XYZ file of N, CA and C in Angstrom:
510
model
N 19.700 1.960 10.419
C 20.827 1.056 10.477
C 21.614 1.278 11.768
N 21.745 2.540 12.167
C 22.493 2.829 13.401
C 21.821 2.220 14.626
N 20.476 2.232 14.640
C 19.766 1.632 15.766
C 20.063 0.138 15.848
N 20.112 -0.525 14.725
C 20.405 -1.955 14.689
C 21.813 -2.208 15.212
N 22.759 -1.408 14.747
C 24.146 -1.554 15.192
C 24.290 -1.247 16.679
N 23.613 -0.202 17.160
C 23.689 0.162 18.576
C 23.087 -0.929 19.453
N 21.980 -1.493 19.031
C 21.358 -2.568 19.800
C 22.289 -3.768 19.893
N 22.915 -4.090 18.783
C 23.851 -5.224 18.763
C 25.052 -4.946 19.661
N 25.600 -3.746 19.552
C 26.779 -3.357 20.324
C 26.512 -3.396 21.825
N 25.323 -2.970 22.239
C 25.013 -2.857 23.662
C 24.148 -4.004 24.191
N 23.978 -5.040 23.392
C 23.213 -6.196 23.838
C 21.738 -5.906 24.077
N 21.200 -4.974 23.334
C 19.793 -4.603 23.480
C 18.945 -5.335 22.444
N 17.649 -5.414 22.686
C 16.785 -6.046 21.680
C 16.849 -5.274 20.365
N 16.852 -5.999 19.285
C 16.910 -5.336 17.978
C 15.521 -4.871 17.562
N 15.488 -3.892 16.709
C 14.226 -3.439 16.141
C 13.694 -4.571 15.268
N 12.443 -4.920 15.460
C 11.879 -6.016 14.677
C 10.881 -5.542 13.633
N 10.340 -4.336 13.817
C 9.390 -3.838 12.825
C 9.306 -2.319 12.859
N 8.842 -1.780 11.741
C 8.530 -0.360 11.660
C 7.168 -0.229 10.993
N 6.483 0.845 11.314
C 5.156 1.073 10.751
C 5.219 2.299 9.858
N 5.005 2.085 8.582
C 5.036 3.166 7.598
C 3.872 3.009 6.631
N 3.452 4.120 6.058
C 2.483 4.060 4.981
C 3.145 3.446 3.760
N 2.450 2.539 3.102
C 3.007 1.891 1.918
C 1.858 1.356 1.085
N 1.838 1.740 -0.175
C 0.780 1.290 -1.079
C 1.220 1.520 -2.515
N 0.359 1.176 -3.433
C 0.628 1.457 -4.844
C 0.745 2.957 -5.090
N 0.141 3.771 -4.237
C 0.166 5.221 -4.411
C 1.269 5.917 -3.632
N 1.856 5.237 -2.656
C 2.922 5.824 -1.834
C 3.992 4.759 -1.610
N 5.040 4.790 -2.419
C 6.087 3.765 -2.364
C 7.489 4.327 -2.203
N 7.786 5.389 -2.918
C 9.175 5.833 -3.094
C 9.917 6.089 -1.794
N 9.307 6.829 -0.873
C 10.057 7.186 0.329
C 10.502 5.939 1.079
N 9.637 4.926 1.155
C 10.038 3.698 1.833
C 11.061 2.925 1.010
N 10.796 2.764 -0.266
C 11.683 1.954 -1.108
C 13.071 2.571 -1.241
N 13.163 3.881 -1.214
C 14.464 4.544 -1.338
C 15.203 4.555 -0.003
N 14.478 4.831 1.076
C 15.133 5.041 2.364
C 15.224 3.817 3.265
N 14.271 2.899 3.176
C 14.201 1.853 4.190
C 14.159 0.418 3.687
N 13.762 0.202 2.465
C 13.566 -1.169 1.978
C 14.821 -2.023 2.105
N 15.960 -1.461 1.778
C 17.201 -2.242 1.835
C 17.522 -2.679 3.260
N 17.336 -1.783 4.215
C 17.609 -2.116 5.611
C 16.616 -3.166 6.107
N 15.374 -3.055 5.669
C 14.328 -3.969 6.137
C 14.358 -5.336 5.461
N 15.012 -5.443 4.347
C 15.040 -6.699 3.589
C 15.568 -7.841 4.467
N 14.980 -9.031 4.343
C 15.418 -10.177 5.148
C 16.909 -10.497 5.034
N 17.531 -10.194 3.909
C 18.962 -10.471 3.750
C 19.847 -9.454 4.458
N 19.273 -8.380 4.947
C 20.052 -7.358 5.643
C 19.673 -7.348 7.118
N 18.968 -6.344 7.575
C 18.620 -6.251 8.995
C 17.322 -6.962 9.358
N 16.560 -7.348 8.343
C 15.325 -8.104 8.549
C 14.367 -7.421 9.529
N 14.080 -6.160 9.259
C 13.111 -5.403 10.045
C 11.812 -5.396 9.247
N 10.788 -6.001 9.789
C 9.538 -6.135 9.053
C 8.741 -4.846 8.967
N 8.203 -4.580 7.800
C 7.333 -3.423 7.606
C 5.908 -3.786 7.992
N 5.310 -2.984 8.858
C 3.882 -3.050 9.134
C 3.273 -1.928 8.302
N 2.811 -2.282 7.124
C 2.352 -1.278 6.159
C 0.943 -0.810 6.495
N 0.821 0.493 6.732
C -0.523 1.018 6.931
C -0.998 1.728 5.670
N -2.285 1.836 5.550
C -2.963 2.453 4.405
C -2.610 1.778 3.077
N -2.598 0.430 3.043
C -2.258 -0.254 1.792
C -3.301 -0.040 0.691
N -4.490 0.419 1.076
C -5.539 0.720 0.094
C -5.621 2.215 -0.199
N -4.619 2.991 0.265
C -4.644 4.435 0.019
C -5.918 5.062 0.551
N -6.245 4.735 1.800
C -7.473 5.232 2.440
C -8.727 4.886 1.647
N -8.699 3.760 0.983
C -9.853 3.292 0.224
C -9.885 3.765 -1.216
N -9.003 4.683 -1.557
C -8.993 5.248 -2.908
C -8.704 4.174 -3.948
N -7.836 3.222 -3.630
C -7.461 2.194 -4.605
C -8.594 1.220 -4.935
N -9.705 1.311 -4.227
C -10.874 0.519 -4.614
C -11.536 1.110 -5.854
N -11.279 2.388 -6.093
C -11.897 3.085 -7.215
C -13.215 3.747 -6.863
N -13.699 3.524 -5.644
C -15.025 4.039 -5.285
C -15.078 5.550 -5.136
N -13.936 6.208 -5.056
C -13.924 7.661 -4.884
C -13.567 8.413 -6.163
N -13.520 7.730 -7.280
C -13.154 8.400 -8.528
C -14.237 9.356 -9.014
N -15.475 9.056 -8.707
C -16.585 9.939 -9.062
C -16.538 11.153 -8.144
N -16.523 12.338 -8.699
C -16.421 13.557 -7.893
C -17.552 13.695 -6.881
N -18.706 13.111 -7.135
C -19.829 13.207 -6.203
C -19.718 12.234 -5.041
N -18.806 11.274 -5.132
C -18.694 10.259 -4.081
C -18.119 10.833 -2.800
N -17.438 11.955 -2.866
C -16.790 12.521 -1.684
C -17.635 13.499 -0.913
N -18.928 13.590 -1.213
C -19.766 14.570 -0.537
C -20.209 14.129 0.848
N -20.157 12.873 1.148
C -20.602 12.354 2.433
C -19.639 12.756 3.545
N -20.206 13.027 4.724
C -19.351 13.351 5.872
C -18.528 12.143 6.301
N -19.008 10.941 6.007
C -18.277 9.738 6.401
C -17.171 9.389 5.412
N -17.103 10.091 4.299
C -16.047 9.889 3.303
C -14.697 10.072 3.997
N -13.886 9.056 3.955
C -12.631 9.052 4.703
C -11.776 10.288 4.432
N -11.760 10.742 3.203
C -10.939 11.907 2.883
C -11.500 13.176 3.505
N -12.802 13.204 3.818
C -13.395 14.350 4.507
C -13.194 14.271 6.014
N -13.017 13.072 6.531
C -12.815 12.903 7.970
C -11.470 13.453 8.425
N -10.486 13.418 7.550
C -9.142 13.873 7.892
C -8.663 14.885 6.853
N -9.290 16.068 6.818
C -8.919 17.042 5.787
C -7.450 17.425 5.898
N -6.863 17.681 4.778
C -5.442 18.030 4.746
C -4.586 16.795 4.611
N -4.641 15.911 5.591
C -3.793 14.720 5.573
C -4.196 13.763 4.458
N -5.464 13.481 4.369
C -5.924 12.488 3.407
C -6.156 13.047 2.009
N -6.146 14.353 1.856
C -6.404 14.939 0.544
C -5.375 14.508 -0.493
N -4.217 14.094 -0.041
C -3.195 13.656 -0.999
C -3.694 12.494 -1.861
N -4.555 11.671 -1.293
C -5.092 10.543 -2.051
C -6.160 10.980 -3.055
N -6.640 12.204 -2.906
C -7.668 12.734 -3.796
C -7.070 13.657 -4.862
N -5.757 13.740 -4.924
C -5.075 14.593 -5.901
C -5.314 14.065 -7.317
N -5.304 14.947 -8.313
C -5.549 14.513 -9.694
C -4.633 13.376 -10.158
N -3.339 13.445 -9.834
C -2.430 12.366 -10.259
C -2.748 11.048 -9.561
N -3.162 11.125 -8.300
C -3.532 9.902 -7.575
C -4.762 9.264 -8.221
N -5.694 10.089 -8.657
C -6.884 9.557 -9.338
C -6.507 8.923 -10.675
N -5.620 9.583 -11.418
C -5.176 9.020 -12.701
C -4.483 7.681 -12.490
N -3.578 7.635 -11.517
C -2.867 6.384 -11.236
C -3.843 5.296 -10.800
N -4.799 5.652 -9.965
C -5.797 4.683 -9.512
C -6.547 4.092 -10.694
N -6.933 4.917 -11.642
C -7.621 4.416 -12.843
C -6.754 3.397 -13.578
N -5.461 3.670 -13.660
C -4.548 2.745 -14.343
C -4.394 1.441 -13.563
N -4.310 1.527 -12.235
C -4.214 0.307 -11.428
C -5.503 -0.517 -11.523
N -6.637 0.153 -11.633
C -7.902 -0.568 -11.814
C -7.899 -1.335 -13.131
N -7.317 -0.750 -14.168
C -7.200 -1.438 -15.460
C -6.306 -2.670 -15.336
N -5.219 -2.545 -14.578
C -4.316 -3.685 -14.365
C -5.068 -4.811 -13.659
N -5.803 -4.473 -12.609
C -6.562 -5.491 -11.875
C -7.547 -6.196 -12.805
N -8.296 -5.423 -13.554
C -9.295 -6.000 -14.459
C -8.637 -6.893 -15.506
N -7.534 -6.431 -16.083
C -6.819 -7.195 -17.112
C -6.433 -8.581 -16.611
N -6.083 -8.671 -15.331
C -5.583 -9.930 -14.775
C -6.634 -10.683 -13.949
N -7.887 -10.244 -14.021
C -8.956 -10.951 -13.322
C -8.899 -10.820 -11.814
N -8.358 -9.719 -11.332
C -8.262 -9.463 -9.898
C -9.201 -8.331 -9.518
N -9.620 -8.315 -8.277
C -10.337 -7.146 -7.785
C -9.298 -6.073 -7.467
N -9.710 -4.816 -7.397
C -8.760 -3.774 -7.001
C -8.137 -4.048 -5.631
N -8.929 -4.617 -4.727
C -8.423 -4.929 -3.387
C -7.374 -6.038 -3.460
N -7.615 -7.073 -4.253
C -6.625 -8.146 -4.406
C -5.315 -7.602 -4.975
N -5.412 -6.700 -5.940
C -4.208 -6.128 -6.533
C -3.433 -5.310 -5.508
N -4.110 -4.380 -4.850
C -3.430 -3.476 -3.922
C -2.864 -4.212 -2.711
N -3.670 -5.061 -2.089
C -3.187 -5.782 -0.907
C -2.177 -6.857 -1.285
N -2.371 -7.497 -2.431
C -1.407 -8.503 -2.882
C -0.044 -7.903 -3.149
N -0.026 -6.716 -3.739
C 1.246 -6.046 -3.999
C 1.995 -5.785 -2.694
N 1.315 -5.209 -1.715
C 1.974 -4.900 -0.440
C 2.363 -6.188 0.278
N 1.460 -7.153 0.289
C 1.706 -8.438 0.964
C 2.968 -9.125 0.454
N 3.195 -9.071 -0.854
C 4.270 -9.844 -1.471
C 5.641 -9.181 -1.443
N 5.738 -7.969 -0.934
C 7.049 -7.324 -0.876
C 7.914 -8.081 0.133
N 9.187 -8.292 -0.160
C 10.016 -9.114 0.731
C 10.206 -8.522 2.127
N 10.005 -7.245 2.276
C 10.205 -6.587 3.570
C 8.918 -6.444 4.378
N 7.784 -6.844 3.823
C 6.507 -6.680 4.521
C 6.296 -7.804 5.524
N 6.099 -7.412 6.785
C 5.772 -8.390 7.825
C 4.260 -8.580 7.907
N 3.532 -7.488 7.774
C 2.077 -7.535 7.820
C 1.530 -6.216 7.282
N 0.255 -6.222 6.960
C -0.397 -4.990 6.535
C -1.479 -4.635 7.540
N -1.643 -3.354 7.742
C -2.681 -2.861 8.641
C -3.831 -2.395 7.760
N -4.887 -3.171 7.766
C -6.036 -2.837 6.930
C -7.055 -2.073 7.764
N -7.873 -1.316 7.086
C -8.955 -0.605 7.747
C -10.233 -0.874 6.993
N -11.293 -1.065 7.714
C -12.582 -1.323 7.074
C -13.661 -0.588 7.850
N -14.554 0.034 7.122
C -15.669 0.731 7.742
C -16.862 -0.202 7.910
N -16.973 -1.160 7.007
C -18.114 -2.082 7.054
C -17.624 -3.528 7.116
N -18.524 -4.407 7.509
C -18.197 -5.830 7.550
C -17.890 -6.344 6.147
N -18.599 -5.850 5.143
C -18.331 -6.268 3.761
C -16.913 -5.898 3.336
N -16.463 -4.716 3.728
C -15.091 -4.311 3.400
C -14.080 -5.212 4.101
N -14.344 -5.539 5.351
C -13.443 -6.427 6.083
C -13.373 -7.790 5.405
N -14.517 -8.328 5.018
C -14.542 -9.622 4.329
C -13.775 -9.561 3.013
N -13.946 -8.462 2.282
C -13.229 -8.316 1.012
C -11.717 -8.252 1.236
N -11.302 -7.559 2.287
C -9.873 -7.495 2.603
C -9.324 -8.868 2.965
N -10.040 -9.578 3.813
C -9.593 -10.921 4.207
C -9.547 -11.834 2.992
N -10.578 -11.759 2.159
C -10.626 -12.577 0.945
C -9.434 -12.283 0.037
N -9.031 -11.029 -0.022
C -7.887 -10.673 -0.873
C -6.616 -11.388 -0.417
N -6.491 -11.608 0.874
C -5.310 -12.309 1.384
C -5.413 -13.816 1.195
N -6.625 -14.335 1.186
C -6.778 -15.790 1.135
C -7.032 -16.343 -0.261
N -7.554 -15.520 -1.172
C -7.920 -16.064 -2.483
C -7.074 -15.549 -3.642
N -6.381 -14.452 -3.456
C -5.554 -13.917 -4.548
C -4.317 -14.790 -4.724
N -3.804 -14.859 -5.946
C -2.588 -15.647 -6.174
C -1.445 -15.172 -5.280
N -0.678 -16.137 -4.776
C 0.482 -15.808 -3.933
C 1.708 -16.451 -4.524
N 2.692 -15.713 -4.878
C 2.706 -14.259 -5.034
C 1.951 -13.857 -6.298
N 1.747 -12.553 -6.441
C 1.132 -12.077 -7.677
C 2.014 -12.497 -8.848
N 1.430 -12.919 -9.950
C 2.213 -13.368 -11.108
C 3.116 -12.261 -11.665
N 4.238 -12.650 -12.271
C 5.175 -11.666 -12.829
C 4.527 -10.696 -13.815
N 3.556 -11.169 -14.592
C 2.895 -10.276 -15.557
C 2.145 -9.158 -14.835
N 1.544 -9.476 -13.704
C 0.834 -8.469 -12.914
C 1.838 -7.456 -12.370
N 2.933 -7.961 -11.823
C 3.956 -7.062 -11.275
C 4.558 -6.179 -12.358
N 4.751 -6.730 -13.548
C 5.263 -5.921 -14.664
C 4.302 -4.783 -14.992
N 3.020 -5.083 -15.014
C 2.032 -4.039 -15.309
C 1.966 -2.995 -14.190
N 2.111 -3.438 -12.952
C 2.162 -2.497 -11.827
C 3.356 -1.563 -11.992
N 4.501 -2.129 -12.342
C 5.704 -1.300 -12.511
C 5.560 -0.320 -13.669
N 4.859 -0.710 -14.716
C 4.625 0.203 -15.840
C 3.827 1.421 -15.369
N 2.793 1.182 -14.575
C 2.004 2.298 -14.037
C 2.865 3.123 -13.086
N 3.627 2.447 -12.235
C 4.476 3.146 -11.262
C 5.482 4.070 -11.951
N 6.066 3.612 -13.041
C 7.047 4.441 -13.752
C 6.416 5.717 -14.301
N 5.143 5.638 -14.606
C 4.446 6.816 -15.130
C 3.953 7.729 -14.003
N 3.539 7.125 -12.893
C 2.966 7.887 -11.768
C 3.710 7.549 -10.479
N 4.900 8.016 -10.350
C 5.661 7.742 -9.121
C 5.060 8.504 -7.947
N 4.618 7.780 -6.963
C 4.057 8.358 -5.735
C 3.100 9.513 -5.993
N 2.019 9.262 -6.697
C 1.097 10.351 -7.030
C 0.359 10.936 -5.829
N 0.402 10.254 -4.697
C -0.284 10.766 -3.510
C 0.663 11.492 -2.564
N 1.898 11.692 -2.977
C 2.842 12.446 -2.153
C 2.851 13.874 -2.667
N 2.458 14.784 -1.801
C 2.382 16.190 -2.213
C 3.697 16.903 -1.977
């Protein structure tokens, strides 16, 4: 907020965006500290959300303990930093989010990216894809998923969130 005020006071360009991690697995720090400032009704600073898929964990493909044995496994590429997404609570929460997606006829990618996309402070999401199929699935999630996600979906997301607040934050 001080940066916004200082820019205004001194006739400098205002901050237009910030880049933070934000996903179904990592929400609290942004929502508590920055969401209000970034909201369009306040300072209107757009969030460029990175890791909206929790490093791929929210697809559910890493829930099997044997899936992480590959050297190309994203969580093995960045040991320490990415292990938070492989924590037991993050896996439990991911299983619950997968149930929400299935219940509402969405893919896990549509659920995770749709949630981040529809937040009022999100300007854009930074997606990552290892394969062309993953890139296509990400793009499809933005073009074919309901916009915005229906209230029933958001209610179910909040139910999971209340049980597993930021399970990937160590």
